[in-house]
């Protein structure tokens, strides 16, 4: 029997990780000699120590909050990931650590059969690594967008939540939550939108997948909006990840 390959996910609060379940089930059902484990990293100091140590991995996934801060520890970064400014997949090739971003392609793929309101911009809630991948995908799909965050950012198309509450949501069709608010176990967390401004012309997309119906989506549904969680996107990015690791 060949030696098992080792894969893993680095991030914080990984107890209910989709990736570990997905790959463990995949390895078992396809009789693949491999193990996938969650690797809890407390802070960027621990992240640095992790990459300075022995790395017996064939591949790694990266999740919140390290998709941006992991980049300095890599030997190479794929062009798309470099442009996005975030990495969610690491390939180990002949001792070289190479970073990729499959989030953007997975997000675009998850919208393939979705009809969006024409001539409406998208709102991206959050300005972290996931939001950058979503923005990259929206550029590819030729959907204009603006970022919203609690903290002022010096980036094009930035608005505060106060700006959005004052201006309303009538100019927007797609609203994407790229923040961790609402993720298990803090399921009551939600972005600071005025949900009374949401209606049946809006499509609310939450990258959160646990719970399946987040507070963000629940509030949108109550106002007649179409909704979608992040489970399809996660599955697409996991499949793309496996292709990268096995080229």
mmCIF file of C-alpha atoms in Angstrom:
data_model
loop_
_atom_site.group_PDB
_atom_site.id
_atom_site.type_symbol
_atom_site.label_atom_id
_atom_site.label_comp_id
_atom_site.label_asym_id
_atom_site.label_seq_id
_atom_site.Cartn_x
_atom_site.Cartn_y
_atom_site.Cartn_z
ATOM 1 C CA UNK A 1 0.000 0.000 0.000
ATOM 2 C CA UNK A 2 1.453 3.449 -0.938
ATOM 3 C CA UNK A 3 2.160 5.998 1.782
ATOM 4 C CA UNK A 4 -0.771 8.320 2.493
ATOM 5 C CA UNK A 5 -0.453 11.882 1.281
ATOM 6 C CA UNK A 6 -1.223 14.625 3.780
ATOM 7 C CA UNK A 7 -3.396 17.652 3.052
ATOM 8 C CA UNK A 8 -4.850 20.273 5.361
ATOM 9 C CA UNK A 9 -6.668 23.517 6.005
ATOM 10 C CA UNK A 10 -5.049 26.402 7.873
ATOM 11 C CA UNK A 11 -7.247 29.003 9.502
ATOM 12 C CA UNK A 12 -9.090 29.873 12.683
ATOM 13 C CA UNK A 13 -12.233 28.301 14.230
ATOM 14 C CA UNK A 14 -12.173 25.260 11.958
ATOM 15 C CA UNK A 15 -14.252 22.844 14.027
ATOM 16 C CA UNK A 16 -17.094 22.808 11.492
ATOM 17 C CA UNK A 17 -14.952 23.029 8.370
ATOM 18 C CA UNK A 18 -16.531 22.034 5.038
ATOM 19 C CA UNK A 19 -13.139 21.175 3.527
ATOM 20 C CA UNK A 20 -12.257 18.498 6.051
ATOM 21 C CA UNK A 21 -15.618 16.761 5.542
ATOM 22 C CA UNK A 22 -15.449 17.081 1.755
ATOM 23 C CA UNK A 23 -11.954 15.660 1.330
ATOM 24 C CA UNK A 24 -12.307 12.973 3.991
ATOM 25 C CA UNK A 25 -15.462 11.706 2.259
ATOM 26 C CA UNK A 26 -13.797 11.984 -1.157
ATOM 27 C CA UNK A 27 -10.730 10.012 -0.076
ATOM 28 C CA UNK A 28 -12.906 7.294 1.445
ATOM 29 C CA UNK A 29 -15.362 6.969 -1.459
ATOM 30 C CA UNK A 30 -12.647 7.000 -4.143
ATOM 31 C CA UNK A 31 -10.193 4.838 -2.165
ATOM 32 C CA UNK A 32 -7.530 7.562 -2.215
ATOM 33 C CA UNK A 33 -4.621 7.007 0.171
ATOM 34 C CA UNK A 34 -4.643 10.441 1.751
ATOM 35 C CA UNK A 35 -5.508 12.267 4.967
ATOM 36 C CA UNK A 36 -6.959 15.775 5.357
ATOM 37 C CA UNK A 37 -6.711 17.614 8.672
ATOM 38 C CA UNK A 38 -7.663 20.971 10.133
ATOM 39 C CA UNK A 39 -4.718 23.089 11.328
ATOM 40 C CA UNK A 40 -5.784 25.770 13.813
ATOM 41 C CA UNK A 41 -3.551 28.833 13.666
ATOM 42 C CA UNK A 42 -4.041 31.353 16.481
ATOM 43 C CA UNK A 43 -2.311 34.399 14.958
ATOM 44 C CA UNK A 44 0.169 35.550 12.311
ATOM 45 C CA UNK A 45 3.095 34.762 14.619
ATOM 46 C CA UNK A 46 2.000 31.143 14.766
ATOM 47 C CA UNK A 47 1.445 31.227 11.006
ATOM 48 C CA UNK A 48 5.073 32.266 10.500
ATOM 49 C CA UNK A 49 6.314 29.504 12.816
ATOM 50 C CA UNK A 50 4.184 26.970 10.953
ATOM 51 C CA UNK A 51 5.805 27.798 7.622
ATOM 52 C CA UNK A 52 9.301 27.839 9.117
ATOM 53 C CA UNK A 53 8.794 24.315 10.421
ATOM 54 C CA UNK A 54 8.722 20.964 8.658
ATOM 55 C CA UNK A 55 5.874 20.791 6.150
ATOM 56 C CA UNK A 56 5.007 17.191 5.251
ATOM 57 C CA UNK A 57 2.034 18.295 3.149
ATOM 58 C CA UNK A 58 1.171 17.685 -0.479
ATOM 59 C CA UNK A 59 -1.251 20.608 -0.451
ATOM 60 C CA UNK A 60 -2.983 23.101 1.831
ATOM 61 C CA UNK A 61 -6.134 25.158 1.789
ATOM 62 C CA UNK A 62 -6.181 28.575 3.461
ATOM 63 C CA UNK A 63 -9.236 30.183 5.005
ATOM 64 C CA UNK A 64 -10.173 33.157 7.189
ATOM 65 C CA UNK A 65 -8.283 35.098 8.420
ATOM 66 C CA UNK A 66 -5.041 34.177 6.597
ATOM 67 C CA UNK A 67 -5.789 34.388 2.860
ATOM 68 C CA UNK A 68 -3.810 37.627 2.584
ATOM 69 C CA UNK A 69 -1.233 37.255 5.364
ATOM 70 C CA UNK A 70 -0.077 33.843 4.075
ATOM 71 C CA UNK A 71 1.364 35.313 0.875
ATOM 72 C CA UNK A 72 4.802 36.395 2.248
ATOM 73 C CA UNK A 73 5.491 32.800 3.322
ATOM 74 C CA UNK A 74 5.098 31.379 -0.193
ATOM 75 C CA UNK A 75 7.811 30.930 -2.816
ATOM 76 C CA UNK A 76 5.556 31.703 -5.777
ATOM 77 C CA UNK A 77 2.074 33.126 -6.286
ATOM 78 C CA UNK A 78 -0.056 32.405 -9.342
ATOM 79 C CA UNK A 79 -0.860 35.471 -11.494
ATOM 80 C CA UNK A 80 -4.582 35.502 -10.642
ATOM 81 C CA UNK A 81 -3.916 35.130 -6.916
ATOM 82 C CA UNK A 82 -1.329 37.911 -7.092
ATOM 83 C CA UNK A 83 -3.809 40.221 -8.822
ATOM 84 C CA UNK A 84 -6.552 39.330 -6.325
ATOM 85 C CA UNK A 85 -4.175 39.703 -3.386
ATOM 86 C CA UNK A 86 -5.390 36.556 -1.643
ATOM 87 C CA UNK A 87 -4.510 32.844 -1.643
ATOM 88 C CA UNK A 88 -6.774 29.957 -0.655
ATOM 89 C CA UNK A 89 -4.794 27.018 -2.111
ATOM 90 C CA UNK A 90 -1.131 26.065 -1.718
ATOM 91 C CA UNK A 91 0.557 23.477 -3.898
ATOM 92 C CA UNK A 92 3.854 21.885 -2.833
ATOM 93 C CA UNK A 93 5.812 21.150 -5.997
ATOM 94 C CA UNK A 94 9.373 19.836 -5.623
ATOM 95 C CA UNK A 95 9.737 21.677 -2.344
ATOM 96 C CA UNK A 96 8.345 24.945 -3.730
ATOM 97 C CA UNK A 97 5.259 26.471 -2.116
ATOM 98 C CA UNK A 98 2.942 27.940 -4.797
ATOM 99 C CA UNK A 99 -0.181 29.946 -3.978
ATOM 100 C CA UNK A 100 -3.400 30.010 -6.012
ATOM 101 C CA UNK A 101 -6.883 31.442 -5.705
ATOM 102 C CA UNK A 102 -9.791 29.184 -6.673
ATOM 103 C CA UNK A 103 -12.386 31.272 -4.799
ATOM 104 C CA UNK A 104 -12.905 33.689 -7.695
ATOM 105 C CA UNK A 105 -13.542 30.973 -10.291
ATOM 106 C CA UNK A 106 -15.778 29.085 -7.861
ATOM 107 C CA UNK A 107 -17.850 32.191 -7.122
ATOM 108 C CA UNK A 108 -18.291 32.923 -10.843
ATOM 109 C CA UNK A 109 -19.253 29.285 -11.492
ATOM 110 C CA UNK A 110 -21.809 29.369 -8.674
ATOM 111 C CA UNK A 111 -23.591 32.239 -10.465
ATOM 112 C CA UNK A 112 -23.638 30.475 -13.849
ATOM 113 C CA UNK A 113 -27.376 29.680 -13.834
ATOM 114 C CA UNK A 114 -28.452 32.749 -11.877
ATOM 115 C CA UNK A 115 -30.386 35.543 -13.570
ATOM 116 C CA UNK A 116 -29.357 38.905 -12.156
ATOM 117 C CA UNK A 117 -31.215 42.185 -12.577
ATOM 118 C CA UNK A 118 -29.702 43.958 -15.570
ATOM 119 C CA UNK A 119 -28.033 47.350 -15.235
ATOM 120 C CA UNK A 120 -27.632 46.979 -11.489
ATOM 121 C CA UNK A 121 -24.344 47.075 -9.600
ATOM 122 C CA UNK A 122 -23.274 44.625 -6.919
ATOM 123 C CA UNK A 123 -22.454 45.408 -3.296
ATOM 124 C CA UNK A 124 -19.570 43.494 -1.735
ATOM 125 C CA UNK A 125 -19.840 43.520 2.051
ATOM 126 C CA UNK A 126 -16.359 43.272 3.556
ATOM 127 C CA UNK A 127 -12.873 44.031 2.280
ATOM 128 C CA UNK A 128 -10.878 40.909 3.216
ATOM 129 C CA UNK A 129 -9.443 38.108 1.101
ATOM 130 C CA UNK A 130 -12.815 36.593 0.169
ATOM 131 C CA UNK A 131 -14.186 39.954 -0.971
ATOM 132 C CA UNK A 132 -11.179 40.451 -3.256
ATOM 133 C CA UNK A 133 -11.852 37.111 -4.952
ATOM 134 C CA UNK A 134 -15.529 38.037 -5.405
ATOM 135 C CA UNK A 135 -14.526 41.396 -6.901
ATOM 136 C CA UNK A 136 -12.174 39.640 -9.344
ATOM 137 C CA UNK A 137 -15.017 37.336 -10.419
ATOM 138 C CA UNK A 138 -17.456 40.225 -10.854
ATOM 139 C CA UNK A 139 -14.918 42.007 -13.050
ATOM 140 C CA UNK A 140 -14.734 38.878 -15.200
ATOM 141 C CA UNK A 141 -18.555 38.764 -15.341
ATOM 142 C CA UNK A 142 -18.616 42.486 -16.216
ATOM 143 C CA UNK A 143 -20.777 43.353 -13.221
ATOM 144 C CA UNK A 144 -19.894 46.736 -11.655
ATOM 145 C CA UNK A 145 -19.482 46.661 -7.878
ATOM 146 C CA UNK A 146 -18.758 48.684 -4.773
ATOM 147 C CA UNK A 147 -17.208 47.642 -1.458
ATOM 148 C CA UNK A 148 -18.834 48.265 1.914
ATOM 149 C CA UNK A 149 -17.010 48.008 5.226
ATOM 150 C CA UNK A 150 -17.254 49.156 8.837
ATOM 151 C CA UNK A 151 -13.710 50.514 8.552
ATOM 152 C CA UNK A 152 -12.832 53.223 6.032
ATOM 153 C CA UNK A 153 -10.669 51.846 3.215
ATOM 154 C CA UNK A 154 -8.642 53.716 0.628
ATOM 155 C CA UNK A 155 -9.907 51.652 -2.308
ATOM 156 C CA UNK A 156 -11.934 52.601 -5.396
ATOM 157 C CA UNK A 157 -15.691 52.210 -5.032
ATOM 158 C CA UNK A 158 -15.659 52.163 -1.232
ATOM 159 C CA UNK A 159 -18.753 53.061 0.812
ATOM 160 C CA UNK A 160 -19.518 52.911 4.500
ATOM 161 C CA UNK A 161 -22.645 51.261 5.894
ATOM 162 C CA UNK A 162 -23.877 54.750 6.787
ATOM 163 C CA UNK A 163 -23.484 55.782 3.132
ATOM 164 C CA UNK A 164 -25.553 52.793 2.033
ATOM 165 C CA UNK A 165 -28.281 53.384 4.619
ATOM 166 C CA UNK A 166 -28.549 57.009 3.480
ATOM 167 C CA UNK A 167 -28.490 56.257 -0.264
ATOM 168 C CA UNK A 168 -30.652 53.128 -0.174
ATOM 169 C CA UNK A 169 -30.239 49.904 -2.158
ATOM 170 C CA UNK A 170 -32.241 50.652 -5.310
ATOM 171 C CA UNK A 171 -29.085 50.908 -7.473
ATOM 172 C CA UNK A 172 -27.966 47.402 -6.533
ATOM 173 C CA UNK A 173 -29.101 43.937 -7.524
ATOM 174 C CA UNK A 174 -26.566 41.484 -6.091
ATOM 175 C CA UNK A 175 -25.492 41.910 -2.449
ATOM 176 C CA UNK A 176 -22.690 39.578 -1.335
ATOM 177 C CA UNK A 177 -21.762 39.066 2.308
ATOM 178 C CA UNK A 178 -18.025 38.340 2.405
ATOM 179 C CA UNK A 179 -17.713 38.887 6.153
ATOM 180 C CA UNK A 180 -17.702 36.036 8.709
ATOM 181 C CA UNK A 181 -20.696 37.565 10.494
ATOM 182 C CA UNK A 182 -23.386 34.966 11.071
ATOM 183 C CA UNK A 183 -21.047 31.976 10.949
ATOM 184 C CA UNK A 184 -21.579 29.211 13.504
ATOM 185 C CA UNK A 185 -21.482 29.473 16.492
ATOM 186 C CA UNK A 186 -22.250 33.234 16.404
ATOM 187 C CA UNK A 187 -25.256 32.712 14.165
ATOM 188 C CA UNK A 188 -27.083 35.892 15.218
ATOM 189 C CA UNK A 189 -24.358 38.121 13.769
ATOM 190 C CA UNK A 190 -25.346 40.178 10.735
ATOM 191 C CA UNK A 191 -24.021 43.103 8.688
ATOM 192 C CA UNK A 192 -25.299 46.591 9.432
ATOM 193 C CA UNK A 193 -27.653 46.944 6.467
ATOM 194 C CA UNK A 194 -31.114 48.463 6.659
ATOM 195 C CA UNK A 195 -33.032 45.368 5.582
ATOM 196 C CA UNK A 196 -36.204 47.450 5.174
ATOM 197 C CA UNK A 197 -34.504 48.679 1.972
ATOM 198 C CA UNK A 198 -34.275 45.100 0.611
ATOM 199 C CA UNK A 199 -37.006 43.892 -1.757
ATOM 200 C CA UNK A 200 -37.782 41.305 -4.432
ATOM 201 C CA UNK A 201 -35.398 43.011 -6.865
ATOM 202 C CA UNK A 202 -32.411 41.978 -4.753
ATOM 203 C CA UNK A 203 -30.357 38.791 -4.735
ATOM 204 C CA UNK A 204 -28.566 38.188 -1.426
ATOM 205 C CA UNK A 205 -25.559 35.871 -1.531
ATOM 206 C CA UNK A 206 -23.863 34.864 1.713
ATOM 207 C CA UNK A 207 -20.462 33.173 1.558
ATOM 208 C CA UNK A 208 -21.337 31.788 4.986
ATOM 209 C CA UNK A 209 -22.555 28.187 4.659
ATOM 210 C CA UNK A 210 -22.974 27.173 8.309
ATOM 211 C CA UNK A 211 -25.792 27.690 9.113
ATOM 212 C CA UNK A 212 -27.378 27.107 5.712
ATOM 213 C CA UNK A 213 -29.838 29.931 6.371
ATOM 214 C CA UNK A 214 -27.841 32.712 7.986
ATOM 215 C CA UNK A 215 -29.448 35.724 9.659
ATOM 216 C CA UNK A 216 -28.393 37.773 6.598
ATOM 217 C CA UNK A 217 -30.259 35.423 4.241
ATOM 218 C CA UNK A 218 -33.219 35.051 6.594
ATOM 219 C CA UNK A 219 -33.730 38.819 6.711
ATOM 220 C CA UNK A 220 -33.459 39.023 2.921
ATOM 221 C CA UNK A 221 -35.964 36.211 2.465
ATOM 222 C CA UNK A 222 -38.430 38.003 4.728
ATOM 223 C CA UNK A 223 -38.293 40.974 2.329
ATOM 224 C CA UNK A 224 -38.869 38.855 -0.782
ATOM 225 C CA UNK A 225 -35.263 38.739 -2.002
ATOM 226 C CA UNK A 226 -33.766 35.708 -3.714
ATOM 227 C CA UNK A 227 -31.029 34.134 -1.625
ATOM 228 C CA UNK A 228 -28.043 31.788 -1.902
ATOM 229 C CA UNK A 229 -25.482 30.527 0.605
ATOM 230 C CA UNK A 230 -21.827 29.631 0.043
ATOM 231 C CA UNK A 231 -22.132 25.829 -0.119
ATOM 232 C CA UNK A 232 -22.028 25.550 -3.937
ATOM 233 C CA UNK A 233 -19.082 27.908 -4.156
ATOM 234 C CA UNK A 234 -17.215 25.869 -1.543
ATOM 235 C CA UNK A 235 -17.823 22.637 -3.409
ATOM 236 C CA UNK A 236 -16.655 24.193 -6.693
ATOM 237 C CA UNK A 237 -13.479 25.577 -5.107
ATOM 238 C CA UNK A 238 -12.732 22.229 -3.456
ATOM 239 C CA UNK A 239 -13.031 20.453 -6.803
ATOM 240 C CA UNK A 240 -10.775 23.044 -8.445
ATOM 241 C CA UNK A 241 -8.318 22.615 -5.569
ATOM 242 C CA UNK A 242 -8.130 18.861 -6.120
ATOM 243 C CA UNK A 243 -7.432 19.407 -9.827
ATOM 244 C CA UNK A 244 -4.558 21.756 -8.944
ATOM 245 C CA UNK A 245 -3.058 19.267 -6.504
ATOM 246 C CA UNK A 246 -3.244 16.440 -9.033
ATOM 247 C CA UNK A 247 -2.117 17.942 -12.327
#
